Short mmCIF file of C-alpha atoms (C1' of nucleotides) in Angstrom, two decimals:
data_model
loop_
_atom_site.label_atom_id
_atom_site.label_comp_id
_atom_site.label_asym_id
_atom_site.label_seq_id
_atom_site.Cartn_x
_atom_site.Cartn_y
_atom_site.Cartn_z
CA MET A 1124 0.00 0.00 0.00
CA ARG A 1125 0.97 3.61 -0.14
CA ASN A 1126 3.19 4.30 2.77
CA TYR A 1127 2.27 7.89 3.42
CA TYR A 1128 1.85 11.15 1.66
CA GLY A 1129 5.31 12.59 2.18
CA ALA A 1130 6.64 15.59 0.31
CA GLU A 1131 10.17 14.36 -0.28
CA ASN A 1132 9.28 12.37 -3.36
CA LYS A 1133 7.45 15.10 -5.19
CA VAL A 1134 8.65 15.70 -8.72
CA LEU A 1135 8.13 18.10 -11.58
CA VAL A 1136 5.90 16.83 -14.35
CA ALA A 1137 6.16 18.19 -17.86
CA VAL A 1138 4.21 17.55 -21.02
CA ASP A 1139 5.90 17.41 -24.41
CA CYS A 1140 3.86 17.63 -27.59
CA ILE A 1141 4.59 15.73 -30.76
CA ILE A 1142 2.73 17.87 -33.29
CA PHE A 1143 2.06 16.27 -36.65
CA GLY A 1144 1.01 18.06 -39.80
CA PHE A 1145 0.71 16.90 -43.39
CA ASP A 1146 2.48 18.92 -46.07
CA GLN A 1147 0.47 18.51 -49.25
CA GLN A 1148 3.08 20.02 -51.53
CA GLU A 1149 5.83 17.72 -50.46
CA GLU A 1150 3.43 14.89 -49.61
CA GLU A 1151 5.19 14.32 -46.33
CA LEU A 1152 4.32 14.00 -42.68
CA LYS A 1153 5.89 16.81 -40.73
CA LEU A 1154 6.70 17.56 -37.15
CA LEU A 1155 6.66 20.98 -35.47
CA LEU A 1156 9.82 21.52 -33.45
CA VAL A 1157 11.08 24.45 -31.41
CA LYS A 1158 14.53 25.79 -30.69
CA ARG A 1159 15.04 25.52 -26.98
CA ASP A 1160 15.51 28.97 -25.41
CA ILE A 1161 16.75 28.04 -21.95
CA PRO A 1162 19.64 25.98 -20.67
CA PRO A 1163 20.48 23.19 -20.70
CA GLU A 1164 20.77 22.37 -24.38
CA LEU A 1165 19.94 25.97 -25.30
CA GLY A 1166 19.60 26.33 -29.05
CA LYS A 1167 19.00 22.66 -29.73
CA TRP A 1168 15.84 21.36 -31.36
CA SER A 1169 13.19 20.05 -29.05
CA LEU A 1170 9.54 19.18 -28.76
CA MET A 1171 7.30 21.96 -27.49
CA GLY A 1172 6.78 21.38 -23.80
CA GLY A 1173 5.85 22.92 -20.49
CA PHE A 1174 5.25 22.03 -16.88
CA MET A 1175 1.95 20.83 -15.57
CA LEU A 1176 0.58 23.40 -13.11
CA HIS A 1177 -0.89 22.41 -9.78
CA ASP A 1178 -4.45 23.21 -10.79
CA GLU A 1179 -4.61 21.55 -14.20
CA THR A 1180 -4.74 18.01 -15.53
CA LEU A 1181 -2.13 16.70 -17.92
CA ASP A 1182 -4.63 17.01 -20.76
CA ASP A 1183 -5.18 20.66 -19.79
CA ALA A 1184 -1.44 21.24 -19.80
CA ALA A 1185 -0.99 19.62 -23.19
CA ILE A 1186 -3.84 21.67 -24.65
CA ARG A 1187 -2.34 24.84 -23.19
CA VAL A 1188 1.12 24.09 -24.55
CA LEU A 1189 -0.27 23.38 -28.01
CA TYR A 1190 -2.38 26.54 -27.92
CA ASP A 1191 0.54 28.69 -26.85
CA LEU A 1192 2.57 27.56 -29.82
CA THR A 1193 -0.04 27.31 -32.56
CA GLY A 1194 -3.05 29.34 -31.47
CA LEU A 1195 -5.19 26.26 -32.11
CA ARG A 1196 -7.83 24.73 -29.85
CA ASN A 1197 -10.07 21.68 -30.18
CA ILE A 1198 -7.34 19.59 -31.65
CA TYR A 1199 -7.05 15.83 -31.68
CA MET A 1200 -4.58 14.93 -28.93
CA GLU A 1201 -3.72 11.69 -27.27
CA GLN A 1202 -1.54 10.76 -24.34
CA LEU A 1203 1.36 8.59 -25.45
CA ARG A 1204 3.12 7.60 -22.25
CA VAL A 1205 5.26 8.87 -19.42
CA PHE A 1206 9.00 9.02 -19.67
CA SER A 1207 10.62 8.70 -16.27
CA LYS A 1208 14.33 7.90 -16.50
CA VAL A 1209 15.91 9.36 -13.39
CA ASP A 1210 18.47 11.43 -15.27
CA ARG A 1211 16.41 12.23 -18.37
CA ASP A 1212 16.57 15.94 -17.53
CA PRO A 1213 19.97 16.92 -16.12
CA VAL A 1214 18.64 19.91 -14.16
CA ALA A 1215 16.03 18.32 -11.95
CA ARG A 1216 14.08 15.10 -11.56
CA THR A 1217 11.34 15.60 -14.08
CA LEU A 1218 8.81 13.23 -15.54
CA SER A 1219 7.52 14.01 -18.96
CA VAL A 1220 4.25 12.89 -20.42
CA ALA A 1221 4.32 12.82 -24.21
CA TYR A 1222 1.20 13.83 -26.12
CA PHE A 1223 0.73 13.67 -29.81
CA ALA A 1224 -1.43 16.11 -31.73
CA LEU A 1225 -2.71 16.13 -35.31
CA ILE A 1226 -3.27 19.51 -36.90
CA ASN A 1227 -4.09 20.85 -40.31
CA ILE A 1228 -0.81 22.42 -41.28
CA GLU A 1229 -2.54 25.39 -42.95
CA ASP A 1230 -4.45 26.44 -39.86
CA HIS A 1231 -1.82 27.38 -37.34
CA ASP A 1232 -0.62 30.88 -36.47
CA LYS A 1233 2.56 31.30 -38.50
CA ASP A 1234 3.75 34.43 -36.70
CA LEU A 1235 3.24 32.79 -33.35
CA ILE A 1236 5.32 29.75 -34.16
CA GLN A 1237 8.01 31.98 -35.64
CA SER A 1238 8.21 33.87 -32.36
CA TYR A 1239 9.13 30.56 -30.73
CA GLY A 1240 11.69 29.79 -33.39
CA ALA A 1241 9.60 26.80 -34.35
CA LYS A 1242 9.92 24.99 -37.67
CA TRP A 1243 8.30 22.12 -39.52
CA PHE A 1244 10.51 19.12 -40.29
CA SER A 1245 9.77 16.08 -42.37
CA ILE A 1246 9.69 13.03 -40.12
CA ASN A 1247 12.27 11.55 -42.47
CA ARG A 1248 14.70 14.43 -42.06
CA LYS A 1249 14.27 15.58 -38.49
CA PRO A 1250 17.24 16.85 -36.51
CA ASN A 1251 18.48 15.12 -33.41
CA LEU A 1252 16.42 16.23 -30.41
CA ILE A 1253 17.29 16.87 -26.79
CA PHE A 1254 16.83 14.50 -23.88
CA ASP A 1255 14.58 11.56 -24.75
CA HIS A 1256 12.55 13.46 -27.34
CA ASN A 1257 13.75 11.22 -30.17
CA LEU A 1258 12.20 8.25 -28.37
CA MET A 1259 8.99 10.17 -27.92
CA VAL A 1260 8.78 10.91 -31.62
CA GLU A 1261 9.42 7.28 -32.55
CA GLY A 1262 6.69 6.19 -30.18
CA ALA A 1263 4.29 8.78 -31.56
CA ILE A 1264 4.86 7.65 -35.15
CA ARG A 1265 4.19 4.05 -34.19
CA ARG A 1266 1.05 5.09 -32.36
CA LEU A 1267 -0.12 7.24 -35.26
CA ARG A 1268 0.25 4.29 -37.61
CA ARG A 1269 -1.77 2.05 -35.35
CA ARG A 1270 -4.43 4.67 -34.78
CA ALA A 1271 -4.76 5.57 -38.44
CA ALA A 1272 -5.41 1.90 -39.19
CA SER A 1273 -8.40 1.67 -36.88
CA ASN A 1274 -9.70 5.20 -36.42
CA PRO A 1275 -10.61 7.86 -38.93
CA ILE A 1276 -8.04 10.24 -37.51
CA GLY A 1277 -6.29 10.87 -40.80
CA PHE A 1278 -8.92 13.50 -41.55
CA GLU A 1279 -7.57 15.67 -38.72
CA LEU A 1280 -4.52 16.29 -40.88
CA LEU A 1281 -6.41 17.48 -43.96
CA PRO A 1282 -8.53 20.53 -44.71
CA GLU A 1283 -12.28 20.07 -44.37
CA LYS A 1284 -12.67 19.32 -48.07
CA PHE A 1285 -10.17 17.08 -49.74
CA THR A 1286 -9.77 14.85 -52.76
CA MET A 1287 -9.38 11.09 -52.74
CA ARG A 1288 -5.89 11.57 -54.02
CA GLN A 1289 -4.96 13.85 -51.09
CA LEU A 1290 -6.33 11.32 -48.66
CA GLN A 1291 -4.38 8.57 -50.36
CA LYS A 1292 -1.15 10.56 -50.31
CA LEU A 1293 -1.68 11.16 -46.61
CA TYR A 1294 -2.06 7.46 -45.84
CA GLU A 1295 0.94 6.74 -48.01
CA ALA A 1296 2.96 9.24 -45.96
CA ILE A 1297 1.77 7.76 -42.67
CA TYR A 1298 2.70 4.23 -43.67
CA SER A 1299 5.66 5.05 -45.91
CA GLU A 1300 4.29 2.80 -48.62
CA GLU A 1301 2.55 3.26 -51.92
CA LEU A 1302 -1.05 2.26 -52.34
CA ASP A 1303 -3.06 1.29 -55.39
CA LYS A 1304 -5.60 3.99 -56.11
CA ARG A 1305 -8.29 1.59 -57.30
CA ASN A 1306 -8.07 -0.48 -54.16
CA PHE A 1307 -7.83 2.65 -52.04
CA ASN A 1308 -10.98 4.19 -53.53
CA LYS A 1309 -12.85 0.93 -53.18
CA LYS A 1310 -11.81 0.64 -49.56
CA ILE A 1311 -12.73 4.20 -48.65
CA ASN A 1312 -16.06 4.01 -50.45
CA SER A 1313 -16.95 0.77 -48.70
CA LEU A 1314 -16.40 2.46 -45.33
CA ASP A 1315 -19.15 4.88 -46.29
CA VAL A 1316 -18.18 7.73 -43.99
CA LEU A 1317 -17.42 10.39 -46.59
CA GLU A 1318 -19.77 12.65 -48.53
CA LYS A 1319 -18.89 13.30 -52.13
CA LEU A 1320 -19.41 16.99 -52.88
CA ASP A 1321 -20.41 18.57 -56.19
CA GLU A 1322 -17.29 20.71 -56.24
CA LYS A 1323 -14.09 19.77 -57.92
CA ASP A 1324 -10.55 20.73 -57.09
CA LYS A 1325 -8.93 21.85 -60.33
CA THR A 1326 -5.51 22.78 -58.98
CA SER A 1327 -3.96 19.40 -59.53
CA SER A 1328 -5.22 18.43 -62.96
CA ARG A 1329 -7.13 19.73 -65.97
CA LYS A 1330 -9.91 17.28 -65.44
CA GLY A 1331 -10.25 18.19 -61.77
CA SER A 1332 -11.05 15.77 -58.96
CA PHE A 1333 -14.10 15.63 -56.76
CA LEU A 1334 -13.92 16.93 -53.22
CA TYR A 1335 -15.08 14.87 -50.26
CA ARG A 1336 -15.87 15.70 -46.68
CA PHE A 1337 -15.70 13.45 -43.63
CA ASN A 1338 -19.19 12.98 -42.20
CA GLN A 1339 -18.81 12.68 -38.43
CA GLU A 1340 -22.52 11.98 -37.81
CA LYS A 1341 -22.56 9.15 -40.32
CA TYR A 1342 -19.45 7.72 -38.73
CA LEU A 1343 -20.87 7.92 -35.20
CA ARG A 1344 -24.14 6.34 -36.30
CA LYS A 1345 -22.26 3.45 -37.85
CA MET A 1346 -20.11 3.09 -34.72
CA ASP A 1347 -23.30 2.73 -32.65
CA ASP A 1348 -24.30 -0.09 -34.97
CA GLY A 1349 -21.09 -1.92 -34.19
CA PHE A 1350 -19.21 -0.75 -37.28
CA VAL A 1351 -15.45 -1.23 -37.11
CA PHE A 1352 -13.31 1.24 -39.03
CA LYS A 1353 -10.43 -0.66 -40.62
CA MET A 1354 -8.02 0.97 -43.01
CA LYS A 1355 -5.43 -1.74 -42.88
CA MET B 517 8.80 26.48 -23.87
CA ARG B 518 9.28 25.49 -20.28
CA ASN B 519 9.10 28.60 -18.19
CA TYR B 520 11.46 27.63 -15.45
CA TYR B 521 12.19 24.84 -13.08
CA GLY B 522 10.18 26.05 -10.08
CA ALA B 523 9.36 23.87 -7.12
CA GLU B 524 5.80 25.05 -6.58
CA ASN B 525 4.33 22.73 -9.17
CA LYS B 526 5.91 19.54 -7.93
CA VAL B 527 3.49 16.70 -7.33
CA LEU B 528 3.41 13.22 -5.90
CA VAL B 529 3.43 10.42 -8.44
CA ALA B 530 2.04 7.01 -7.62
CA VAL B 531 1.88 3.77 -9.54
CA ASP B 532 -1.13 1.49 -9.34
CA CYS B 533 -0.93 -2.09 -10.57
CA ILE B 534 -3.71 -3.94 -12.32
CA ILE B 535 -2.65 -7.52 -11.68
CA PHE B 536 -4.30 -10.14 -13.86
CA GLY B 537 -4.30 -13.86 -13.25
CA PHE B 538 -6.18 -16.71 -14.88
CA ASP B 539 -8.13 -19.06 -12.65
CA GLN B 540 -8.17 -22.40 -14.42
CA GLN B 541 -10.79 -23.97 -12.18
CA GLU B 542 -13.33 -21.26 -12.71
CA GLU B 543 -12.06 -20.43 -16.20
CA GLU B 544 -12.11 -16.75 -15.39
CA LEU B 545 -9.79 -13.79 -15.58
CA LYS B 546 -9.10 -12.47 -12.11
CA LEU B 547 -7.77 -9.33 -10.60
CA LEU B 548 -5.70 -9.03 -7.43
CA LEU B 549 -7.08 -6.32 -5.15
CA VAL B 550 -6.04 -5.09 -1.72
CA LYS B 551 -7.99 -3.67 1.17
CA ARG B 552 -6.75 -0.17 1.71
CA ASP B 553 -5.12 0.21 5.12
CA ILE B 554 -4.78 3.97 5.37
CA PRO B 555 -7.26 6.82 5.16
CA PRO B 556 -8.96 8.06 3.14
CA GLU B 557 -11.24 5.23 2.04
CA LEU B 558 -9.70 2.93 4.64
CA GLY B 559 -11.06 -0.59 4.30
CA LYS B 560 -12.26 -0.15 0.71
CA TRP B 561 -10.95 -2.27 -2.14
CA SER B 562 -8.21 -0.78 -4.23
CA LEU B 563 -5.46 -1.57 -6.67
CA MET B 564 -2.06 -2.21 -5.17
CA GLY B 565 -0.09 0.99 -5.38
CA GLY B 566 2.77 3.01 -4.04
CA PHE B 567 4.63 6.23 -4.58
CA MET B 568 7.47 6.59 -7.02
CA LEU B 569 10.66 7.36 -5.10
CA HIS B 570 13.07 10.06 -6.18
CA ASP B 571 15.73 7.61 -7.33
CA GLU B 572 13.65 5.16 -9.33
CA THR B 573 11.84 5.15 -12.64
CA LEU B 574 8.13 4.46 -12.88
CA ASP B 575 8.89 0.98 -14.20
CA ASP B 576 11.11 0.39 -11.15
CA ALA B 577 8.34 1.54 -8.87
CA ALA B 578 5.77 -0.70 -10.53
CA ILE B 579 8.12 -3.69 -10.32
CA ARG B 580 8.75 -2.96 -6.65
CA VAL B 581 5.06 -2.63 -5.83
CA LEU B 582 4.28 -5.90 -7.60
CA TYR B 583 7.16 -7.66 -5.85
CA ASP B 584 6.10 -6.38 -2.43
CA LEU B 585 2.66 -7.85 -2.89
CA THR B 586 3.35 -11.10 -4.73
CA GLY B 587 7.01 -11.92 -4.23
CA LEU B 588 7.32 -12.22 -8.03
CA ARG B 589 9.94 -10.70 -10.28
CA ASN B 590 10.47 -10.76 -14.05
CA ILE B 591 6.82 -10.33 -14.76
CA TYR B 592 5.22 -8.97 -17.91
CA MET B 593 4.23 -5.38 -17.12
CA GLU B 594 3.14 -2.55 -19.29
CA GLN B 595 2.42 1.10 -18.64
CA LEU B 596 -1.19 1.92 -19.30
CA ARG B 597 -1.45 5.67 -18.88
CA VAL B 598 -1.35 8.49 -16.37
CA PHE B 599 -4.41 9.58 -14.48
CA SER B 600 -4.21 13.22 -13.53
CA LYS B 601 -7.58 14.64 -12.50
CA VAL B 602 -6.84 17.42 -10.04
CA ASP B 603 -9.03 16.02 -7.27
CA ARG B 604 -8.58 12.31 -7.99
CA ASP B 605 -6.96 11.84 -4.59
CA PRO B 606 -8.65 13.97 -1.91
CA VAL B 607 -5.56 14.17 0.32
CA ALA B 608 -3.00 15.67 -2.01
CA ARG B 609 -2.43 16.40 -5.66
CA THR B 610 -1.24 13.06 -6.88
CA LEU B 611 -0.77 11.67 -10.34
CA SER B 612 -1.08 7.97 -10.76
CA VAL B 613 0.44 5.89 -13.49
CA ALA B 614 -1.45 2.66 -14.05
CA TYR B 615 0.52 -0.48 -14.92
CA PHE B 616 -0.91 -3.81 -15.81
CA ALA B 617 0.78 -7.08 -14.98
CA LEU B 618 0.13 -10.65 -16.09
CA ILE B 619 1.05 -13.39 -13.64
CA ASN B 620 0.57 -17.10 -13.34
CA ILE B 621 -1.95 -17.28 -10.54
CA GLU B 622 -0.28 -20.35 -9.04
CA ASP B 623 3.10 -18.71 -8.60
CA HIS B 624 2.53 -15.89 -6.18
CA ASP B 625 3.25 -15.90 -2.45
CA LYS B 626 -0.12 -16.64 -0.85
CA ASP B 627 0.93 -15.71 2.69
CA LEU B 628 2.34 -12.44 1.49
CA ILE B 629 -0.81 -11.35 -0.27
CA GLN B 630 -2.86 -12.40 2.73
CA SER B 631 -0.79 -10.14 4.93
CA TYR B 632 -1.93 -7.28 2.73
CA GLY B 633 -5.54 -8.39 2.91
CA ALA B 634 -5.40 -8.96 -0.82
CA LYS B 635 -7.89 -11.12 -2.69
CA TRP B 636 -8.52 -12.34 -6.22
CA PHE B 637 -11.75 -11.20 -7.86
CA SER B 638 -13.26 -12.24 -11.14
CA ILE B 639 -13.22 -9.29 -13.51
CA ASN B 640 -16.94 -9.90 -13.90
CA ARG B 641 -17.65 -9.63 -10.18
CA LYS B 642 -15.20 -7.09 -8.90
CA PRO B 643 -16.17 -4.72 -6.11
CA ASN B 644 -16.32 -0.99 -6.58
CA LEU B 645 -12.85 0.50 -6.19
CA ILE B 646 -11.60 3.74 -4.71
CA PHE B 647 -10.71 6.90 -6.60
CA ASP B 648 -10.38 6.31 -10.34
CA HIS B 649 -9.29 2.70 -10.02
CA ASN B 650 -12.42 1.43 -11.77
CA LEU B 651 -11.39 3.43 -14.82
CA MET B 652 -7.89 2.02 -14.63
CA VAL B 653 -9.23 -1.52 -14.61
CA GLU B 654 -11.51 -0.88 -17.58
CA GLY B 655 -8.60 0.57 -19.50
CA ALA B 656 -6.40 -2.37 -18.59
CA ILE B 657 -8.96 -4.90 -19.79
CA ARG B 658 -9.28 -3.11 -23.11
CA ARG B 659 -5.51 -2.99 -23.45
CA LEU B 660 -5.17 -6.66 -22.54
CA ARG B 661 -7.68 -7.57 -25.24
CA ARG B 662 -5.81 -5.57 -27.84
CA ARG B 663 -2.43 -6.94 -26.77
CA ALA B 664 -3.58 -10.53 -26.66
CA ALA B 665 -4.79 -10.17 -30.24
CA SER B 666 -1.38 -9.17 -31.57
CA ASN B 667 1.18 -10.43 -29.08
CA PRO B 668 1.68 -13.85 -27.57
CA ILE B 669 1.18 -12.50 -24.06
CA GLY B 670 -1.54 -14.95 -23.13
CA PHE B 671 1.16 -17.43 -22.22
CA GLU B 672 2.21 -15.23 -19.29
CA LEU B 673 -1.01 -16.21 -17.58
CA LEU B 674 -0.53 -19.97 -17.87
CA PRO B 675 1.92 -22.42 -16.36
CA GLU B 676 4.91 -23.33 -18.52
CA LYS B 677 3.20 -26.43 -19.88
CA PHE B 678 -0.43 -26.21 -20.83
CA THR B 679 -3.00 -27.92 -22.99
CA MET B 680 -4.69 -26.49 -26.04
CA ARG B 681 -7.91 -26.52 -24.12
CA GLN B 682 -6.43 -24.41 -21.31
CA LEU B 683 -5.10 -21.92 -23.82
CA GLN B 684 -8.47 -21.76 -25.51
CA LYS B 685 -10.30 -21.22 -22.21
CA LEU B 686 -7.90 -18.41 -21.44
CA TYR B 687 -8.58 -16.63 -24.72
CA GLU B 688 -12.28 -17.18 -24.20
CA ALA B 689 -12.01 -15.52 -20.79
CA ILE B 690 -10.02 -12.59 -22.18
CA TYR B 691 -12.54 -11.93 -24.95
CA SER B 692 -15.67 -13.08 -23.13
CA GLU B 693 -16.67 -15.15 -26.09
CA GLU B 694 -16.69 -18.81 -26.96
CA LEU B 695 -14.39 -20.14 -29.63
CA ASP B 696 -14.60 -23.19 -31.85
CA LYS B 697 -11.93 -25.66 -30.83
CA ARG B 698 -11.21 -26.85 -34.37
CA ASN B 699 -10.65 -23.33 -35.61
CA PHE B 700 -8.69 -22.45 -32.50
CA ASN B 701 -6.32 -25.40 -32.90
CA LYS B 702 -5.87 -24.68 -36.57
CA LYS B 703 -5.07 -21.05 -35.81
CA ILE B 704 -2.59 -21.82 -33.06
CA ASN B 705 -0.85 -24.51 -35.08
CA SER B 706 -0.52 -22.22 -38.07
CA LEU B 707 1.28 -19.67 -35.88
CA ASP B 708 3.90 -22.33 -35.25
CA VAL B 709 5.27 -20.94 -31.99
CA LEU B 710 4.42 -23.82 -29.68
CA GLU B 711 6.19 -27.12 -29.13
CA LYS B 712 4.01 -30.14 -28.64
CA LEU B 713 5.44 -32.23 -25.80
CA ASP B 714 5.25 -35.98 -25.38
CA GLU B 715 3.52 -35.62 -22.03
CA LYS B 716 -0.19 -35.62 -21.53
CA ASP B 717 -2.26 -33.95 -18.87
CA LYS B 718 -4.68 -36.56 -17.59
CA THR B 719 -6.45 -34.49 -14.95
CA SER B 720 -9.20 -33.28 -17.20
CA SER B 721 -10.17 -36.40 -19.13
CA ARG B 722 -9.58 -40.10 -19.33
CA LYS B 723 -7.96 -39.82 -22.70
CA GLY B 724 -5.65 -37.05 -21.56
CA SER B 725 -4.58 -34.09 -23.64
CA PHE B 726 -1.16 -33.20 -24.93
CA LEU B 727 0.87 -30.52 -23.25
CA TYR B 728 2.44 -27.66 -25.18
CA ARG B 729 5.08 -25.14 -24.36
CA PHE B 730 5.57 -21.66 -25.80
CA ASN B 731 8.86 -21.51 -27.71
CA GLN B 732 10.25 -18.02 -27.26
CA GLU B 733 13.23 -18.58 -29.58
CA LYS B 734 11.02 -19.84 -32.37
CA TYR B 735 8.78 -16.82 -31.90
CA LEU B 736 11.66 -14.35 -31.94
CA ARG B 737 13.17 -15.98 -35.03
CA LYS B 738 9.87 -15.66 -36.83
CA MET B 739 9.53 -12.04 -35.71
CA ASP B 740 12.91 -11.28 -37.27
CA ASP B 741 11.57 -12.72 -40.50
CA GLY B 742 8.70 -10.25 -40.47
CA PHE B 743 6.17 -12.64 -38.95
CA VAL B 744 3.07 -10.96 -37.54
CA PHE B 745 1.38 -12.67 -34.63
CA LYS B 746 -2.39 -12.36 -35.11
CA MET B 747 -4.82 -14.12 -32.85
CA LYS B 748 -7.86 -12.17 -33.89
"C1'" DT C 1215 -4.43 17.02 -80.36
"C1'" DC C 1216 -1.92 15.90 -76.64
"C1'" DA C 1217 -0.32 15.63 -71.96
"C1'" DA C 1218 -1.61 14.77 -67.27
"C1'" DA C 1219 -4.23 13.22 -63.74
"C1'" DA C 1220 -8.96 11.10 -62.62
"C1'" DG C 1221 -11.82 7.45 -62.51
"C1'" DT C 1222 -13.34 2.76 -62.78
"C1'" DG C 1223 -13.90 -3.62 -62.51
"C1'" DT C 1224 -12.38 -8.19 -62.52
"C1'" DT C 1225 -9.87 -12.10 -61.14
"C1'" DC C 1226 -7.58 -14.90 -57.84
"C1'" DA C 1227 -5.59 -16.50 -53.55
"C1'" DC C 1228 -6.05 -16.72 -48.85
"C1'" DC C 1229 -8.29 -16.59 -44.43
"C1'" DG C 1230 -11.98 -16.82 -41.14
"C1'" DT C 1231 -16.02 -19.33 -40.00
"C1'" DA C 1232 -19.35 -22.80 -39.64
"C1'" DC C 1233 -20.08 -27.31 -38.76
"C1'" DA C 1234 -20.04 -33.20 -36.86
"C1'" DC C 1235 -17.95 -37.32 -36.12
"C1'" DC C 1236 -14.53 -40.76 -34.40
"C1'" DC C 1237 -10.88 -41.73 -30.77
"C1'" DA C 1238 -8.73 -43.08 -26.46
"C1'" DT C 1239 -9.15 -44.13 -21.84
"C1'" DG C 1240 -10.45 -45.15 -16.90
"C1'" DG C 1241 -13.88 -46.56 -14.23
"C1'" DC D 212 -18.87 -51.01 -22.33
"C1'" DC D 213 -19.78 -46.51 -21.86
"C1'" DA D 214 -19.27 -41.75 -20.61
"C1'" DT D 215 -16.21 -37.98 -21.08
"C1'" DG D 216 -13.44 -34.85 -23.11
"C1'" DG D 217 -9.69 -34.91 -27.07
"C1'" DG D 218 -8.69 -34.58 -31.56
"C1'" DT D 219 -9.44 -33.81 -36.50
"C1'" DG D 220 -11.13 -31.86 -42.08
"C1'" DT D 221 -14.03 -29.61 -45.46
"C1'" DA D 222 -16.84 -26.28 -47.82
"C1'" DC D 223 -18.11 -21.50 -48.43
"C1'" DG D 224 -18.08 -16.58 -48.51
"C1'" DG D 225 -15.65 -12.37 -47.92
"C1'" DT D 226 -11.64 -9.54 -48.16
"C1'" DG D 227 -7.18 -7.91 -49.75
"C1'" DA D 228 -4.06 -7.63 -53.70
"C1'" DA D 229 -2.74 -7.42 -58.35
"C1'" DC D 230 -3.49 -5.37 -62.52
"C1'" DA D 231 -4.73 -1.51 -67.43
"C1'" DC D 232 -7.50 1.21 -69.97
"C1'" DT D 233 -10.74 5.16 -70.85
"C1'" DT D 234 -12.19 9.94 -69.69
"C1'" DT D 235 -11.82 14.85 -69.18
"C1'" DT D 236 -10.00 19.17 -70.08
"C1'" DG D 237 -6.78 23.16 -70.55
"C1'" DA D 238 -3.10 24.58 -73.07
#
DNA sequence: TCAAAAGTGTTCACCGTACACCCATGG
DNA sequence: CCATGGGTGTACGGTGAACACTTTTGA
């Protein structure tokens, strides 16, 4: 059992956010990183983080940290796990709880992130990060892959309206593998959670491609009926 | 970024262990619970827990807590997630990191757990637990189901040698659904990670049923070759 | 008229599922 | 000899994977 509530084992608890965005030009998954502005490791690349305050939950803290950097609220976030190596932070005993967030890369406040010296990096060309942040990123990518296979979270990374091809490129980036567009369309259509719009996106071809929108209500109704979303 | 390393936001961090065992007589998944011996909620049922000390990781703390209760080491454990509601513990701001553990129910130190007032409960007939421990248990059961579907962790809950029927009953208990023995055998055999022994277990029938043993090396070799364990 | 991307169907192999009878043994 | 659980095979439907040609349109 708990021995007693003594103060000597209290520790600092931080949250660190792995922020994913999808770059449609380069068709790559990207990661928002900041240049650390305090010692130790000043000037090195790092995840955006902050300490949990005494009157907030970890989720609150993660939402606050994400908001401070991007100006975005109501974002898909998920707790990854706690990192607790005794010497993970050389200054003080600090636990860190990693959260990963999926944002539409077009939506965030560009001036705000610049004021933090933040930058987007392809997950394939990210710099080395401080402390155990590399581990956190690896874990987040694995989690994202698992989640994207069984939850319609991919849509969080796209604008509201998107083409089949954009969606396909996104899944290709998440899994680092090419997909067959016929099979992909068939799969997506069989899930029956998108609405096909009358509009076309003409920026990518002369013919233009139809836009789709994720229909949350349809999805939730199907879930209630025992539907299982399976992309992979 | 982190503002600064101030002491005012330090908190206590506990670990709570969801300890699963498989009761072969009753063919049920069970949970080891303790009667809380300090206020608040003295005398109520609770998960076994303890505070993380300043010189140990969370994994260390979870291993220590499990060892103190059961006398077992080298047990499969996995971090579930952190619970951080501000008022989850009425005495002090405390985070708790839930861990789940799988043990062979025959192996633990019965006197030791009795000295803690601990008892095994079927997951279907567990008492109401203190704080947010009910949530932790629900999360652990979901995680166990997912894990058992894609990792050969079921074996942690059985003795070294077991029959196909025992293994099947275990999976039935984990998923709360009945399985067809022909399909189950076929599935298990196709995975090719068990060794069939020459011995038979004669306690359950006159004919007796063959004993099997999980072959870790075989499993790891297959993993290296890109094998994917899929029970469901 | 041509270049560039969009859109669309079929075939086949494999896997999960449903289902029923004989076998070995101890009492 | 018989009751009890152990062990085994087949048929079917559904899903994932491979694969190529036609359509639209702006320049």
